[in-house]
Short mmCIF file of C-alpha atoms in Angstrom, two decimals:
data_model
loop_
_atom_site.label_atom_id
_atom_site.label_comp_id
_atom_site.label_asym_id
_atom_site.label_seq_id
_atom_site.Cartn_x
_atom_site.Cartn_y
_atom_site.Cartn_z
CA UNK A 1 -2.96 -2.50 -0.77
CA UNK A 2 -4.41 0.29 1.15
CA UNK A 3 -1.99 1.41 4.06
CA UNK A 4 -5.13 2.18 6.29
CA UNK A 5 -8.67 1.53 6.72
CA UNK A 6 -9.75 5.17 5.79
CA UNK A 7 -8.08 4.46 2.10
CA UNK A 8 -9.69 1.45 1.87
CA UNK A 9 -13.09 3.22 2.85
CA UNK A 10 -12.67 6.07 0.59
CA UNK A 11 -11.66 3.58 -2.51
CA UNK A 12 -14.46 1.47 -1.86
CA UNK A 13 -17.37 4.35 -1.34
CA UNK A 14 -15.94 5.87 -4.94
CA UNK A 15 -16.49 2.57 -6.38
CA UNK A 16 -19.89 2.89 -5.13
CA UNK A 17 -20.79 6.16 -5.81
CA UNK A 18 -19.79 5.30 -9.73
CA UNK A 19 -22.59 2.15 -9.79
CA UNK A 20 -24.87 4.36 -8.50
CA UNK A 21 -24.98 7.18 -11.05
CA UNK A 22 -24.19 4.56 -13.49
CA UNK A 23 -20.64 5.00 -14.01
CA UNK A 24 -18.35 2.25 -15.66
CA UNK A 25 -16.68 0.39 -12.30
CA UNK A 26 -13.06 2.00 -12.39
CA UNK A 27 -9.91 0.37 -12.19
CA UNK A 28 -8.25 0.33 -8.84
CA UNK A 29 -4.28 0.55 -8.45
CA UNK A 30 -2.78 0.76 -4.89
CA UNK A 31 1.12 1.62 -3.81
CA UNK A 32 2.34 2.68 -0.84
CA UNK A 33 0.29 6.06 0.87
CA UNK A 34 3.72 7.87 0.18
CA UNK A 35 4.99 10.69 -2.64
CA UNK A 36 7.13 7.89 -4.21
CA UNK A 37 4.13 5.74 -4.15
CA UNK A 38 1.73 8.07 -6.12
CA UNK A 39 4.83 8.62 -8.71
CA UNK A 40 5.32 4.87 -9.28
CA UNK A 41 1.50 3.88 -9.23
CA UNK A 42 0.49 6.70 -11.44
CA UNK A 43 3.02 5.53 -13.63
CA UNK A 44 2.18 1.78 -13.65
CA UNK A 45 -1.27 3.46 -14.07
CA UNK A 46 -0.96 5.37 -17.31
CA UNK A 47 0.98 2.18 -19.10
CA UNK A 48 -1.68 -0.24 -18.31
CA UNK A 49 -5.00 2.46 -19.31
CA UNK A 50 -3.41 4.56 -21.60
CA UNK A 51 -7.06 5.93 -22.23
CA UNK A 52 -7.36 6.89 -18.96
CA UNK A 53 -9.49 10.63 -18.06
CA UNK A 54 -9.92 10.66 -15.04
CA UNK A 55 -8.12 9.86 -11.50
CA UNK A 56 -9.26 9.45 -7.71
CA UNK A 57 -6.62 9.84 -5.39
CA UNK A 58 -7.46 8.34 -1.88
CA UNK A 59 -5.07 10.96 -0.63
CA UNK A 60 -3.57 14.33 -1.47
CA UNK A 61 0.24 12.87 -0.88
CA UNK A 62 -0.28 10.48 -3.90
CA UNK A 63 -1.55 13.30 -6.25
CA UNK A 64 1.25 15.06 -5.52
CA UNK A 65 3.55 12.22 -6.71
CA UNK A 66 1.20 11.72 -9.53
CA UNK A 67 2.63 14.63 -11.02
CA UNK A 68 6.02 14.02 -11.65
CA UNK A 69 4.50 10.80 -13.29
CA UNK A 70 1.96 12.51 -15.28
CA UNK A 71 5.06 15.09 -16.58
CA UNK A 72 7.09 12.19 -17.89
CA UNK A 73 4.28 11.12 -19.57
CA UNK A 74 3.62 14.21 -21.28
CA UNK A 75 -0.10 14.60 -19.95
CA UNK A 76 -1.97 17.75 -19.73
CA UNK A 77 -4.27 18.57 -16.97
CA UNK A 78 -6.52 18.76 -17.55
CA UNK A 79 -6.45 18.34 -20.88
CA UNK A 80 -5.92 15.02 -21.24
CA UNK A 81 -6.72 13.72 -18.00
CA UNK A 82 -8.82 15.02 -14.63
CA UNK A 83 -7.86 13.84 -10.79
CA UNK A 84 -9.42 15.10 -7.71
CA UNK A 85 -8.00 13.77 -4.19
CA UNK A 86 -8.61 13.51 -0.41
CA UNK A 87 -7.09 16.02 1.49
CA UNK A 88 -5.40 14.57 4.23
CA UNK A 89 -3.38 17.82 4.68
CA UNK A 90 -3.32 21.67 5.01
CA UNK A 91 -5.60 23.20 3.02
CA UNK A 92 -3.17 25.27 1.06
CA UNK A 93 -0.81 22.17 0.13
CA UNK A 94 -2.73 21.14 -3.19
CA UNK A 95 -3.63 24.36 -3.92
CA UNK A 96 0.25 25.36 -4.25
CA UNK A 97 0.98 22.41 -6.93
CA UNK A 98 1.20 22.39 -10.66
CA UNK A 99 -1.24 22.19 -11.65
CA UNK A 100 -3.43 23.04 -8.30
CA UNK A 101 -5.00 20.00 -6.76
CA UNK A 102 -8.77 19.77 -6.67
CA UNK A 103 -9.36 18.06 -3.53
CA UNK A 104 -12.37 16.76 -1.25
CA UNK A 105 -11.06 18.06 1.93
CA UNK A 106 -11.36 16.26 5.22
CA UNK A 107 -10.76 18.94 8.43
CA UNK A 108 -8.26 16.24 10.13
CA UNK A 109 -7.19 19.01 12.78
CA UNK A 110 -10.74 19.90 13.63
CA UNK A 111 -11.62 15.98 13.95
CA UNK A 112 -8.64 15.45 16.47
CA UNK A 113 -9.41 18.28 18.37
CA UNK A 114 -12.95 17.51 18.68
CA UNK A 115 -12.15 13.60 19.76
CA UNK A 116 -10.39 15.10 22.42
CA UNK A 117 -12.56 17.30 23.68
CA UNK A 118 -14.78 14.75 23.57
CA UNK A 119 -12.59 11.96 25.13
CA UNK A 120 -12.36 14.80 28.13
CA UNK A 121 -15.90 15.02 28.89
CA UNK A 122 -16.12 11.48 29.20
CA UNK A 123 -13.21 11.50 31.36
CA UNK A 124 -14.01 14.46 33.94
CA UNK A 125 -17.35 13.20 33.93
CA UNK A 126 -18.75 16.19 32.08
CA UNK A 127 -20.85 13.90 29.77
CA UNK A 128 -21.44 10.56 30.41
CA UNK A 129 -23.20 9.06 27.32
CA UNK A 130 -21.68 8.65 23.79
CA UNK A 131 -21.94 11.31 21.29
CA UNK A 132 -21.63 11.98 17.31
CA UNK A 133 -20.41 14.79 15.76
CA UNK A 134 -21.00 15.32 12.43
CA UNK A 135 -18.08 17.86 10.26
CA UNK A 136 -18.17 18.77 6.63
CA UNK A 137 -16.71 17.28 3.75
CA UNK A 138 -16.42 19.73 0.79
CA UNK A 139 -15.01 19.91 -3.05
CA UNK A 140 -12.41 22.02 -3.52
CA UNK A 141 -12.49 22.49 -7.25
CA UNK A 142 -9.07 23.52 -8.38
CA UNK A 143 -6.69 23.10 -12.01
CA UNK A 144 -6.85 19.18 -12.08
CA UNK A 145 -10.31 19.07 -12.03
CA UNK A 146 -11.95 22.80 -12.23
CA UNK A 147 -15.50 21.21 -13.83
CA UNK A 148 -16.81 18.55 -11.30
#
């Protein structure tokens, strides 16, 4: 089960996005949002679809335990299997792994700060009606998934 409503979100968009472009409705494994959690689900993963090519990681902390799992296992990214995950983090933290993590980064930091700035307007009276602020999302192709 997802350990927050963003992961549930993401999971639940990706399964989307795949019936849309006519992709076969993946499988969906959950553990704890933890590096131990990524180790053991990967793990429980790659018994029960041995045929598995391809990974989504709802966050960058679960690829990274992936890959202790996916070293056990003998499996060669990307070689013999592709992941791409959230970035939750610092920028550089999947890009440090091996192999690099290809990520869809999400500027946390920059959302925080701009919530508060926000959340100060409204409170010194500076703006007084609700706003939206859009940020980007982009694909940060890297070693576990160079060709998306």
């Amino acid at each position: 089960r997802a350990t927050f409503n963003g992961m549930t979100l993401r999971t639940n968009l990706f399964s989307y996005q795949c019936t849309e472009h006519h992709m076969q409705l993946p499988p969906v494994c959950y553990g704890p949002a933890t590096l131990t959690g990524g180790y053991r689900t990967t793990l429980a993963l790659l018994e029960k679809y041995p045929d598995c090519d391809c990974i989504f990681f709802s966050s960058d902390t679960l690829a990274i335990g992936a890959l202790r799992a996916f070293q056990e296992k003998n499996v060669r990214i990307p070689d013999d299997l592709e992941f791409i995950a959230v970035g939750n983090h610092e920028i550089e933290q999947g890009e440090i792994c091996c192999p690099s993590i290809s990520v869809m980064y999400i500027p946390i930091e920059e959302m925080a700060a701009r919530c508060l700035h926000l959340l100060y307007d409204l409170m010194t009276y500076r703006e007084s009606r609700p706003q939206s602020v859009s940020l980007p999302v982009r694909y940060i192709p890297r070693e576990s998934c160079p060709d998306a």
